[in-house]
Amino acid sequence: MHEAPPRVAQPRNPLHGLTLETIVRALEAHYGWADLAQRIPVRCFSHHPSVKSSLKFLRKTPWAREKMEGLYLFMLREERRMQRLAD
């Protein structure tokens, strides 16, 4: 029987501890489904989009999940940049 590796704290990883649902909801709130469909052209964003259908697709499709995570990180960088400009 194999033991699970111990969990390692990842304080510098902005994705650590986030669920895929949290990421999808944040991106949808920030960009909206139409803009998401343009940025990542997959049917779950362009045809009857919902969080549920997106999660189902993204859990089965590693390349799409990677694109979502990359877009989420981009969004965070842009928000930080805009905050610095506003200060």
PDB file of C-alpha atoms in Angstrom:
ATOM      1  CA  MET A   1       0.000   0.000   0.000  1.00  0.00           C
ATOM      2  CA  HIS A   2       1.311   3.429  -0.936  1.00  0.00           C
ATOM      3  CA  GLU A   3       1.111   6.384   1.361  1.00  0.00           C
ATOM      4  CA  ALA A   4       0.157   9.757   0.010  1.00  0.00           C
ATOM      5  CA  PRO A   5       3.060  12.183  -0.037  1.00  0.00           C
ATOM      6  CA  PRO A   6       2.927  14.785   2.709  1.00  0.00           C
ATOM      7  CA  ARG A   7       1.325  18.057   1.704  1.00  0.00           C
ATOM      8  CA  VAL A   8       3.838  20.821   1.254  1.00  0.00           C
ATOM      9  CA  ALA A   9       2.940  24.437   1.903  1.00  0.00           C
ATOM     10  CA  GLN A  10       3.176  26.496  -1.251  1.00  0.00           C
ATOM     11  CA  PRO A  11       2.991  30.099  -0.072  1.00  0.00           C
ATOM     12  CA  ARG A  12       4.258  31.473  -3.410  1.00  0.00           C
ATOM     13  CA  ASN A  13       1.788  29.505  -5.555  1.00  0.00           C
ATOM     14  CA  PRO A  14      -1.352  31.617  -6.118  1.00  0.00           C
ATOM     15  CA  LEU A  15      -3.280  28.522  -7.252  1.00  0.00           C
ATOM     16  CA  HIS A  16      -2.509  26.540  -4.092  1.00  0.00           C
ATOM     17  CA  GLY A  17      -5.659  25.752  -2.161  1.00  0.00           C
ATOM     18  CA  LEU A  18      -8.029  27.026  -4.856  1.00  0.00           C
ATOM     19  CA  THR A  19     -10.652  24.759  -6.319  1.00  0.00           C
ATOM     20  CA  LEU A  20     -11.319  24.665 -10.028  1.00  0.00           C
ATOM     21  CA  GLU A  21     -14.808  25.977  -9.280  1.00  0.00           C
ATOM     22  CA  THR A  22     -13.346  29.038  -7.548  1.00  0.00           C
ATOM     23  CA  ILE A  23     -11.177  29.763 -10.580  1.00  0.00           C
ATOM     24  CA  VAL A  24     -14.049  29.311 -13.056  1.00  0.00           C
ATOM     25  CA  ARG A  25     -16.359  31.555 -11.031  1.00  0.00           C
ATOM     26  CA  ALA A  26     -13.704  34.268 -10.671  1.00  0.00           C
ATOM     27  CA  LEU A  27     -12.931  34.260 -14.395  1.00  0.00           C
ATOM     28  CA  GLU A  28     -16.605  34.287 -15.349  1.00  0.00           C
ATOM     29  CA  ALA A  29     -17.232  37.216 -13.000  1.00  0.00           C
ATOM     30  CA  HIS A  30     -14.236  39.107 -14.389  1.00  0.00           C
ATOM     31  CA  TYR A  31     -14.537  38.375 -18.120  1.00  0.00           C
ATOM     32  CA  GLY A  32     -18.033  36.966 -18.667  1.00  0.00           C
ATOM     33  CA  TRP A  33     -18.800  33.837 -20.706  1.00  0.00           C
ATOM     34  CA  ALA A  34     -18.522  35.525 -24.113  1.00  0.00           C
ATOM     35  CA  ASP A  35     -15.029  36.889 -23.433  1.00  0.00           C
ATOM     36  CA  LEU A  36     -13.955  33.573 -21.913  1.00  0.00           C
ATOM     37  CA  ALA A  37     -15.131  31.808 -25.078  1.00  0.00           C
ATOM     38  CA  GLN A  38     -12.972  34.151 -27.147  1.00  0.00           C
ATOM     39  CA  ARG A  39      -9.920  33.740 -24.935  1.00  0.00           C
ATOM     40  CA  ILE A  40     -10.291  29.953 -24.602  1.00  0.00           C
ATOM     41  CA  PRO A  41     -12.426  28.704 -27.497  1.00  0.00           C
ATOM     42  CA  VAL A  42     -14.240  25.713 -26.042  1.00  0.00           C
ATOM     43  CA  ARG A  43     -17.941  24.889 -26.336  1.00  0.00           C
ATOM     44  CA  CYS A  44     -18.563  24.868 -22.587  1.00  0.00           C
ATOM     45  CA  PHE A  45     -17.991  28.655 -22.638  1.00  0.00           C
ATOM     46  CA  SER A  46     -19.775  29.467 -25.885  1.00  0.00           C
ATOM     47  CA  HIS A  47     -22.826  27.166 -26.045  1.00  0.00           C
ATOM     48  CA  HIS A  48     -25.178  27.296 -23.044  1.00  0.00           C
ATOM     49  CA  PRO A  49     -22.334  28.082 -20.615  1.00  0.00           C
ATOM     50  CA  SER A  50     -22.605  27.210 -16.956  1.00  0.00           C
ATOM     51  CA  VAL A  51     -20.222  26.575 -14.115  1.00  0.00           C
ATOM     52  CA  LYS A  52     -21.382  22.948 -13.942  1.00  0.00           C
ATOM     53  CA  SER A  53     -20.735  22.192 -17.629  1.00  0.00           C
ATOM     54  CA  SER A  54     -17.401  24.013 -17.501  1.00  0.00           C
ATOM     55  CA  LEU A  55     -16.224  22.036 -14.482  1.00  0.00           C
ATOM     56  CA  LYS A  56     -17.229  18.758 -16.103  1.00  0.00           C
ATOM     57  CA  PHE A  57     -15.272  19.590 -19.264  1.00  0.00           C
ATOM     58  CA  LEU A  58     -12.229  21.076 -17.519  1.00  0.00           C
ATOM     59  CA  ARG A  59     -11.830  18.105 -15.176  1.00  0.00           C
ATOM     60  CA  LYS A  60     -11.569  15.797 -18.205  1.00  0.00           C
ATOM     61  CA  THR A  61      -9.407  18.065 -20.361  1.00  0.00           C
ATOM     62  CA  PRO A  62      -5.967  18.892 -18.934  1.00  0.00           C
ATOM     63  CA  TRP A  63      -4.937  21.293 -21.723  1.00  0.00           C
ATOM     64  CA  ALA A  64      -8.084  23.398 -21.202  1.00  0.00           C
ATOM     65  CA  ARG A  65      -7.586  23.398 -17.442  1.00  0.00           C
ATOM     66  CA  GLU A  66      -4.007  24.627 -17.930  1.00  0.00           C
ATOM     67  CA  LYS A  67      -5.291  27.456 -20.127  1.00  0.00           C
ATOM     68  CA  MET A  68      -7.854  28.379 -17.453  1.00  0.00           C
ATOM     69  CA  GLU A  69      -5.199  28.421 -14.753  1.00  0.00           C
ATOM     70  CA  GLY A  70      -2.930  30.538 -16.968  1.00  0.00           C
ATOM     71  CA  LEU A  71      -5.727  33.011 -17.642  1.00  0.00           C
ATOM     72  CA  TYR A  72      -6.502  33.167 -13.918  1.00  0.00           C
ATOM     73  CA  LEU A  73      -2.851  33.974 -13.141  1.00  0.00           C
ATOM     74  CA  PHE A  74      -2.866  36.622 -15.893  1.00  0.00           C
ATOM     75  CA  MET A  75      -6.013  38.141 -14.379  1.00  0.00           C
ATOM     76  CA  LEU A  76      -4.357  38.298 -10.944  1.00  0.00           C
ATOM     77  CA  ARG A  77      -1.247  39.992 -12.407  1.00  0.00           C
ATOM     78  CA  GLU A  78      -3.389  42.541 -14.253  1.00  0.00           C
ATOM     79  CA  GLU A  79      -5.414  43.283 -11.119  1.00  0.00           C
ATOM     80  CA  ARG A  80      -2.203  43.838  -9.109  1.00  0.00           C
ATOM     81  CA  ARG A  81      -0.808  46.071 -11.867  1.00  0.00           C
ATOM     82  CA  MET A  82      -3.981  48.146 -11.989  1.00  0.00           C
ATOM     83  CA  GLN A  83      -3.974  48.440  -8.190  1.00  0.00           C
ATOM     84  CA  ARG A  84      -0.379  49.734  -8.230  1.00  0.00           C
ATOM     85  CA  LEU A  85      -1.302  52.291 -10.874  1.00  0.00           C
ATOM     86  CA  ALA A  86      -4.282  53.444  -8.812  1.00  0.00           C
ATOM     87  CA  ASP A  87      -2.175  53.927  -5.664  1.00  0.00           C
TER      88      ASP A  87
END
